């Protein structure tokens, strides 16, 4: 388990010395979560001249074992903090001389936002505004900084059977989660227009890959197939999501952070639409083969359950601006990425056990029965 290492290392006498050596000190929020951990790893391994500070509250969704391989790196530091804590965040900007921010910390699960929206308002809205204030006060009018806000395509609302979300599509959030993310995007834009804060926003489609908390569709289904538990499909399973491999999202953030235009938004996605039922059936098939089960046996676990309230029908991203302007394209085909993902979960059952103990265990057991 990684230690909270930074406080020991950043004693006042050595902060200045360290800073002379770093090209950038990037504060990555939410780095112990699913996407954040992939991004932190990418940046620490790729950029030898950057100091990366991972600031995370370690909610149920944050797990330091996601970054165990970075333990011991001189360029990586972890701070257990809440982005809503104005005093602490302000002093961190000063003490560590933060030059840039990539902001991912959030409450991220739609179902939880329906159960209780206030936590989403606090972290996603209040926490974001707090970070914006601290960045503005620290950087003054200086332009050689970046505040990159990581957002979602869900801010655009729900599509019918035709069309794609473009950067110019009007926001039309419908769940408490997407409303809180849209609100944070608006604040980020407001800080650009009002105070000249150098911001960038990326709006990405649904991610999948290793280290995703098993309350989201793909890891939940993998876990339940392994344990031969019901596979709950909301409504008729006809809702469509556009899936992107998490490491491709991290590489897109890398491109946008370094080369994107200040003040701009970039959509990120893989043109990879699946209905939920198609996707779950496909997962059942490949997992039956991998687990040496009779093909078709896992499909029998599919259980249609009550639909999610206000369930958005379809998300689909037009990421052509990102390809045209910055040359980014997804690297992996979905079938390949899904297979890698399944293999990771099958080989890391202790990770699942670890993250599904405690608070989540009670919720999971209530929904699917104790293991
Ligand atoms: P996640 O839930 O896996 O991780 C969120 C992280 O934020 C956790 O480590 C958690 O401990 C931390 N956190 C929560 N509240 C905090 C607080 N108050 N202070 C500090 N840290 C806090 O989420 P994820 O799926 O990795 O998503 C990361 C970001 O990307 C979010 O902003 C999300 O809206 C956005 N996004 C996610 C997806 C997706 O498919 N998962 C798609 C597009 C955009
Ligand atoms: P989810 O992974 O929660 O992501 P989001 O709601 O942010 O898109 O859900 C993906 C889709 O899968 C969504 O249409 C809801 C559906 N879903 C189910 O049918 N069953 C489930 O148990 C879960 C968690 C999701």
Coordinates of C-alpha atoms and ligand atoms in Angstrom, one line a residue:
X1 CA 0.0 0.0 0.0
X2 CA 1.4 3.4 -0.9
X3 CA 2.1 5.8 2.0
X4 CA 1.0 9.3 2.2
X5 CA 4.5 10.2 1.3
X6 CA 4.5 13.8 0.3
X7 CA 4.3 15.5 3.7
X8 CA 7.5 13.9 4.8
X9 CA 9.3 14.7 1.6
X10 CA 8.1 18.3 1.1
X11 CA 9.6 19.9 4.2
X12 CA 9.8 23.7 3.7
X13 CA 13.6 23.6 3.1
X14 CA 13.5 21.2 0.2
X15 CA 10.4 22.5 -1.7
X16 CA 12.4 25.2 -3.4
X17 CA 15.3 22.9 -4.4
X18 CA 12.8 20.4 -5.8
X19 CA 11.0 23.0 -7.8
X20 CA 14.1 24.1 -9.6
X21 CA 14.3 20.6 -11.0
X22 CA 10.7 20.2 -12.2
X23 CA 9.4 21.4 -15.5
X24 CA 5.9 21.2 -14.1
X25 CA 4.2 20.2 -10.9
X26 CA 0.9 18.8 -11.9
X27 CA -1.9 18.3 -9.3
X28 CA -4.0 15.4 -10.5
X29 CA -7.2 15.1 -8.5
X30 CA -9.0 11.7 -8.2
X31 CA -5.8 9.9 -9.2
X32 CA -6.6 6.9 -7.0
X33 CA -9.8 6.2 -9.0
X34 CA -10.3 4.3 -12.2
X35 CA -9.3 6.8 -14.9
X36 CA -7.1 8.9 -12.6
X37 CA -4.9 5.9 -11.8
X38 CA -4.3 5.2 -15.5
X39 CA -3.5 8.9 -16.1
X40 CA -1.1 9.2 -13.1
X41 CA 0.8 6.1 -14.3
X42 CA 1.0 7.4 -17.9
X43 CA 2.3 10.8 -16.7
X44 CA 4.8 9.5 -14.1
X45 CA 6.2 7.0 -16.6
X46 CA 6.3 9.2 -19.6
X47 CA 7.4 12.6 -18.3
X48 CA 10.7 12.4 -16.4
X49 CA 10.7 16.2 -15.7
X50 CA 7.3 16.4 -14.2
X51 CA 6.4 16.0 -10.5
X52 CA 3.0 14.4 -10.2
X53 CA 0.9 15.0 -7.1
X54 CA -2.1 12.7 -6.8
X55 CA -4.7 14.3 -4.5
X56 CA -7.5 12.0 -3.6
X57 CA -10.0 11.7 -0.7
X58 CA -10.0 7.9 -1.0
X59 CA -13.8 7.5 -1.1
X60 CA -15.2 4.0 -1.7
X61 CA -14.1 4.5 -5.3
X62 CA -10.4 5.4 -4.6
X63 CA -7.9 2.8 -4.0
X64 CA -4.1 3.3 -3.6
X65 CA -3.4 -0.2 -4.6
X66 CA -4.3 0.9 -8.1
X67 CA -0.9 2.6 -8.2
X68 CA 1.2 0.2 -6.2
X69 CA 3.7 0.0 -9.1
X70 CA 4.6 3.7 -8.6
X71 CA 5.6 3.3 -5.0
X72 CA 9.2 4.5 -4.6
X73 CA 9.1 6.9 -7.6
X74 CA 10.7 10.2 -6.7
X75 CA 8.4 12.0 -9.1
X76 CA 5.1 10.7 -7.6
X77 CA 3.5 11.9 -4.4
X78 CA 0.1 11.2 -2.9
X79 CA -2.0 13.5 -0.7
X80 CA -5.1 12.2 1.0
X81 CA -7.3 15.4 0.9
X82 CA -10.8 16.5 0.0
X83 CA -11.1 19.0 -2.9
X84 CA -13.8 20.7 -0.9
X85 CA -11.4 21.7 1.9
X86 CA -10.7 25.3 0.8
X87 CA -7.9 25.9 3.4
X88 CA -6.0 22.7 2.6
X89 CA -6.2 23.0 -1.1
X90 CA -5.1 26.7 -1.0
X91 CA -2.0 25.8 1.1
X92 CA -1.2 22.8 -1.2
X93 CA -1.2 25.1 -4.3
X94 CA 1.3 27.4 -2.4
X95 CA 3.5 24.8 -0.6
X96 CA 4.0 22.6 -3.7
X97 CA 4.0 25.5 -6.2
X98 CA 1.4 23.7 -8.4
X99 CA 1.9 24.8 -12.0
X100 CA -1.0 22.8 -13.6
X101 CA -4.1 20.8 -12.7
X102 CA -5.8 17.8 -14.3
X103 CA -9.1 17.5 -12.4
X104 CA -10.8 14.1 -12.3
X105 CA -12.0 13.8 -8.7
X106 CA -15.7 13.3 -8.7
X107 CA -18.6 11.3 -7.6
X108 CA -19.1 9.3 -10.8
X109 CA -21.9 6.8 -10.5
X110 CA -25.3 7.7 -11.9
X111 CA -27.3 5.3 -9.8
X112 CA -25.7 6.7 -6.6
X113 CA -26.6 10.2 -7.8
X114 CA -30.2 9.2 -8.1
X115 CA -30.1 7.8 -4.5
X116 CA -28.4 10.9 -3.1
X117 CA -27.6 14.0 -5.2
X118 CA -26.1 16.1 -2.5
X119 CA -22.7 14.4 -2.4
X120 CA -22.5 15.0 -6.1
X121 CA -23.2 18.7 -5.7
X122 CA -20.5 18.9 -3.0
X123 CA -17.6 17.2 -4.7
X124 CA -18.5 17.8 -8.4
X125 CA -19.6 21.4 -8.1
X126 CA -18.3 22.9 -4.9
X127 CA -15.1 21.0 -5.0
X128 CA -14.4 22.1 -8.6
X129 CA -15.2 25.7 -7.8
X130 CA -12.8 25.5 -4.9
X131 CA -10.0 24.2 -7.1
X132 CA -10.7 26.9 -9.7
X133 CA -10.5 29.6 -7.0
X134 CA -7.2 28.3 -5.7
X135 CA -5.7 28.0 -9.2
X136 CA -6.8 31.5 -10.0
X137 CA -5.4 33.0 -6.8
X138 CA -2.1 31.1 -7.2
X139 CA -1.5 31.8 -10.9
X140 CA -2.9 35.3 -11.0
X141 CA -3.0 36.4 -14.6
X142 CA -0.2 34.1 -15.7
X143 CA -0.9 32.2 -18.9
X144 CA 1.7 29.4 -18.8
X145 CA -0.5 27.1 -16.8
X146 CA -3.3 24.6 -17.6
X147 CA -6.4 23.7 -15.6
X148 CA -7.7 20.7 -17.5
X149 CA -11.2 19.6 -16.4
X150 CA -12.1 16.0 -17.2
X151 CA -15.8 15.8 -17.9
X152 CA -18.3 13.5 -19.5
X153 CA -20.5 13.2 -22.7
X154 CA -23.5 12.8 -20.3
X155 CA -23.7 16.6 -20.0
X156 CA -25.1 16.7 -23.6
X157 CA -28.2 14.7 -22.5
X158 CA -29.7 11.8 -24.4
X159 CA -29.7 11.1 -28.2
X160 CA -32.4 9.4 -30.2
X161 CA -31.4 6.8 -32.8
X162 CA -29.6 9.3 -35.0
X163 CA -26.8 11.9 -34.5
X164 CA -23.7 12.3 -32.5
X165 CA -22.7 14.7 -29.7
X166 CA -20.5 17.5 -31.0
X167 CA -18.6 20.1 -29.0
X168 CA -21.2 22.6 -30.1
X169 CA -24.2 20.5 -28.9
X170 CA -26.2 22.3 -26.2
X171 CA -25.9 20.9 -22.7
X172 CA -29.0 19.1 -21.6
X173 CA -28.1 17.0 -18.5
X174 CA -30.8 14.8 -17.1
X175 CA -29.4 12.8 -14.2
X176 CA -28.2 14.4 -10.9
X177 CA -24.7 13.1 -11.9
X178 CA -24.7 14.8 -15.3
X179 CA -26.3 17.9 -13.9
X180 CA -23.5 18.2 -11.4
X181 CA -20.8 17.7 -14.1
X182 CA -22.5 20.2 -16.5
X183 CA -22.6 22.7 -13.7
X184 CA -18.8 22.1 -13.0
X185 CA -18.1 22.6 -16.8
X186 CA -20.0 25.9 -16.7
X187 CA -18.0 27.1 -13.8
X188 CA -14.7 26.1 -15.5
X189 CA -15.8 28.1 -18.6
X190 CA -16.9 31.0 -16.4
X191 CA -13.4 31.2 -14.8
X192 CA -11.9 31.3 -18.3
X193 CA -14.3 34.0 -19.6
X194 CA -14.4 36.1 -16.4
X195 CA -10.9 35.8 -15.0
X196 CA -8.8 34.5 -17.9
X197 CA -8.0 31.2 -16.2
X198 CA -6.2 29.0 -18.7
X199 CA -8.6 26.1 -18.9
X200 CA -9.3 23.1 -21.2
X201 CA -12.3 20.7 -20.9
X202 CA -12.6 17.2 -22.3
X203 CA -15.9 15.4 -22.5
X204 CA -15.5 11.6 -22.8
X205 CA -17.8 8.7 -23.5
X206 CA -18.1 5.6 -21.2
X207 CA -14.7 4.1 -20.3
X208 CA -13.9 0.5 -19.6
X209 CA -10.7 -1.3 -18.6
X210 CA -8.8 -2.5 -15.5
X211 CA -9.3 -1.1 -12.0
X212 CA -12.9 0.1 -12.6
X213 CA -15.1 -0.2 -9.5
X214 CA -17.5 -3.1 -10.0
X215 CA -20.7 -1.0 -9.7
X216 CA -20.3 0.1 -13.3
X217 CA -21.8 -2.1 -16.1
X218 CA -18.8 -3.9 -17.4
X219 CA -16.9 -4.8 -14.2
X220 CA -20.2 -5.6 -12.4
X221 CA -21.2 -8.0 -15.1
X222 CA -17.7 -9.6 -15.2
X223 CA -17.8 -10.1 -11.4
X224 CA -21.3 -11.5 -11.4
X225 CA -20.6 -13.9 -14.3
X226 CA -17.6 -15.2 -12.4
X227 CA -19.7 -15.7 -9.3
X228 CA -22.7 -16.9 -11.2
X229 CA -25.0 -14.2 -9.9
X230 CA -27.9 -12.5 -11.7
X231 CA -26.9 -10.0 -14.4
X232 CA -29.3 -7.1 -13.9
X233 CA -30.2 -5.4 -17.2
X234 CA -32.1 -2.2 -16.7
X235 CA -35.3 -2.0 -18.7
X236 CA -35.1 -3.8 -22.0
X237 CA -31.3 -3.4 -22.3
X238 CA -31.8 -1.3 -25.4
X239 CA -29.9 1.8 -24.1
X240 CA -26.8 2.5 -26.1
X241 CA -23.3 3.6 -24.8
X242 CA -20.2 4.4 -26.7
X243 CA -17.3 2.6 -25.1
X244 CA -13.7 3.7 -25.0
X245 CA -10.7 1.9 -23.5
X246 CA -9.5 3.8 -20.4
X247 CA -5.9 3.9 -21.6
X248 CA -7.0 5.6 -24.8
X249 CA -8.9 8.2 -22.7
X250 CA -5.6 8.8 -20.7
X251 CA -3.7 9.3 -24.0
X252 CA -6.4 11.7 -25.2
X253 CA -6.1 13.7 -22.0
X254 CA -2.3 13.8 -22.5
X255 CA -2.7 15.2 -26.0
X256 CA -5.3 17.8 -25.0
X257 CA -3.4 18.8 -21.9
X258 CA -0.2 19.4 -23.9
X259 CA -1.5 20.5 -27.3
X260 CA -5.2 21.6 -27.0
X261 CA -6.2 25.2 -27.2
X262 CA -6.8 27.2 -24.1
X263 CA -10.6 27.8 -23.6
X264 CA -11.6 24.9 -25.8
X265 CA -13.6 21.7 -25.2
X266 CA -12.7 18.4 -26.9
X267 CA -15.0 15.4 -27.2
X268 CA -13.3 12.0 -26.7
X269 CA -14.8 8.8 -27.9
X270 CA -14.3 5.7 -30.0
X271 CA -17.3 5.5 -32.3
X272 CA -18.1 2.2 -30.6
X273 CA -21.8 2.0 -29.8
X274 CA -23.3 -1.1 -28.2
X275 CA -26.7 -1.7 -26.7
X276 CA -26.4 -2.9 -23.1
X277 CA -27.9 -6.3 -23.9
X278 CA -25.7 -6.9 -26.9
X279 CA -22.6 -6.1 -24.8
X280 CA -23.6 -8.3 -21.9
X281 CA -24.4 -11.2 -24.2
X282 CA -21.0 -10.8 -25.8
X283 CA -19.3 -10.7 -22.4
X284 CA -21.2 -13.9 -21.4
X285 CA -19.9 -15.6 -24.5
X286 CA -16.2 -14.7 -24.2
X287 CA -16.3 -15.5 -20.4
X288 CA -17.9 -18.9 -20.9
X289 CA -15.1 -19.8 -23.2
X290 CA -12.4 -18.4 -20.9
X291 CA -13.9 -20.1 -17.8
X292 CA -14.4 -23.4 -19.6
X293 CA -18.1 -23.3 -19.1
X294 CA -20.8 -24.4 -21.6
X295 CA -21.3 -21.5 -24.0
X296 CA -24.7 -20.0 -23.3
X297 CA -24.7 -20.9 -19.6
X298 CA -23.8 -17.3 -18.3
X299 CA -26.5 -15.8 -20.6
X300 CA -29.1 -17.6 -18.5
X301 CA -28.1 -15.3 -15.6
X302 CA -29.4 -12.3 -17.4
X303 CA -32.3 -10.8 -15.4
X304 CA -34.3 -7.8 -16.6
X305 CA -34.9 -5.4 -13.7
X306 CA -36.7 -2.2 -13.2
X307 CA -35.3 0.6 -15.5
X308 CA -33.1 3.3 -14.1
X309 CA -35.2 6.5 -13.4
X310 CA -34.7 9.0 -16.3
X311 CA -32.4 6.5 -18.1
X312 CA -30.7 8.2 -21.0
X313 CA -31.3 6.2 -24.2
X314 CA -28.2 6.8 -26.2
X315 CA -24.8 8.5 -26.0
X316 CA -22.5 8.7 -29.0
X317 CA -19.5 11.0 -29.4
X318 CA -18.2 12.8 -32.5
X319 CA -14.4 13.0 -31.7
X320 CA -13.4 14.3 -35.1
X321 CA -12.1 17.6 -33.7
X322 CA -9.6 15.7 -31.5
X323 CA -8.4 13.7 -34.5
X324 CA -8.3 16.6 -36.9
X325 CA -6.6 19.1 -34.6
X326 CA -4.5 16.9 -32.4
X327 CA -4.1 13.7 -34.4
X328 CA -5.6 11.5 -31.6
X329 CA -7.3 8.2 -32.4
X330 CA -8.2 5.3 -30.2
X331 CA -5.6 2.6 -30.3
X332 CA -7.6 -0.5 -29.5
X333 CA -10.5 -2.3 -31.0
X334 CA -13.3 -2.9 -28.5
X335 CA -13.2 -6.7 -28.7
X336 CA -9.5 -6.6 -28.0
X337 CA -9.9 -4.2 -25.1
X338 CA -12.8 -6.1 -23.6
X339 CA -10.7 -9.3 -23.7
X340 CA -7.8 -7.6 -22.0
X341 CA -10.2 -6.2 -19.4
X342 CA -11.8 -9.6 -18.7
X343 CA -8.3 -11.2 -18.3
X344 CA -7.3 -8.5 -15.9
X345 CA -10.4 -9.1 -13.7
X346 CA -9.9 -12.8 -13.8
X347 CA -6.3 -12.5 -12.8
X348 CA -6.9 -9.9 -10.0
X349 CA -9.7 -11.4 -8.0
X350 CA -8.0 -10.1 -4.8
X351 CA -8.4 -6.6 -6.1
X352 CA -12.2 -7.1 -6.4
X353 CA -12.3 -8.7 -2.9
X354 CA -10.4 -5.7 -1.5
X355 CA -12.6 -3.0 -3.1
X356 CA -15.9 -4.8 -2.5
X357 CA -15.3 -5.2 1.2
X358 CA -16.4 -2.5 3.6
X359 CA -19.1 0.0 2.6
X360 CA -19.7 -1.4 -0.9
X361 CA -20.0 -5.0 0.4
X362 CA -23.2 -4.2 2.2
X363 CA -24.7 -2.6 -0.9
X364 CA -23.6 -5.4 -3.2
X365 CA -24.8 -8.2 -0.8
X366 CA -28.2 -6.4 -0.6
X367 CA -28.5 -6.3 -4.4
X368 CA -27.0 -9.7 -5.4
X369 CA -26.8 -11.7 -2.2
X370 CA -23.8 -12.5 -0.1
X371 CA -20.9 -14.4 -1.8
Ligands
LIG1 P1 -14.0 7.0 -10.0 O1 -15.3 7.1 -9.2 O2 -13.4 5.7 -10.3 O3 -12.9 7.9 -9.2 C1 -13.1 9.1 -8.6 C2 -12.0 9.4 -7.7 O4 -12.2 10.7 -7.1 C3 -11.8 8.4 -6.5 O5 -10.5 8.0 -6.4 C4 -12.3 9.2 -5.3 O6 -11.7 8.8 -4.1 C5 -12.0 10.6 -5.7 N1 -12.8 11.6 -5.0 C6 -14.1 11.6 -4.9 N2 -14.5 12.7 -4.2 C7 -13.4 13.4 -3.8 C8 -13.2 14.6 -3.1 N3 -14.2 15.3 -2.6 N4 -11.9 15.0 -3.0 C9 -10.9 14.3 -3.5 N5 -11.1 13.1 -4.2 C10 -12.3 12.7 -4.4 O7 -14.3 7.9 -11.3 P2 -13.7 7.7 -12.8 O8 -14.6 6.8 -13.5 O9 -12.3 7.4 -12.7 O10 -14.0 9.1 -13.4 C11 -13.0 10.1 -13.2 C12 -13.5 11.4 -13.9 O11 -13.7 11.2 -15.2 C13 -14.7 12.0 -13.2 O12 -14.6 13.3 -13.2 C14 -15.8 11.5 -14.2 O13 -16.9 12.4 -14.2 C15 -15.1 11.6 -15.5 N6 -15.6 10.6 -16.6 C16 -15.7 9.3 -16.3 C17 -16.1 8.4 -17.3 C18 -16.3 7.0 -17.1 O14 -16.8 6.2 -17.9 N7 -15.9 6.4 -15.9 C19 -16.4 8.9 -18.6 C20 -16.2 10.3 -18.8 C21 -15.8 11.1 -17.8
LIG2 P1 -23.0 2.7 -16.1 O1 -21.8 1.7 -16.2 O2 -23.6 2.9 -14.7 O3 -22.6 4.0 -16.8 P2 -23.5 5.3 -17.2 O4 -24.8 5.2 -16.6 O5 -22.7 6.4 -16.7 O6 -23.6 5.2 -18.7 O7 -24.2 2.1 -17.0 C1 -24.0 1.8 -18.4 C2 -25.3 1.3 -18.9 O8 -25.6 0.1 -18.4 C3 -26.4 2.3 -18.6 O9 -27.3 2.3 -19.7 C4 -27.1 1.6 -17.4 C5 -26.9 0.1 -17.7 N1 -26.8 -0.7 -16.5 C6 -27.5 -1.9 -16.4 O10 -28.4 -2.2 -17.3 N2 -27.4 -2.7 -15.3 C7 -26.5 -2.4 -14.3 O11 -26.4 -3.1 -13.3 C8 -25.7 -1.2 -14.5 C9 -24.8 -0.8 -13.4 C10 -25.9 -0.4 -15.6

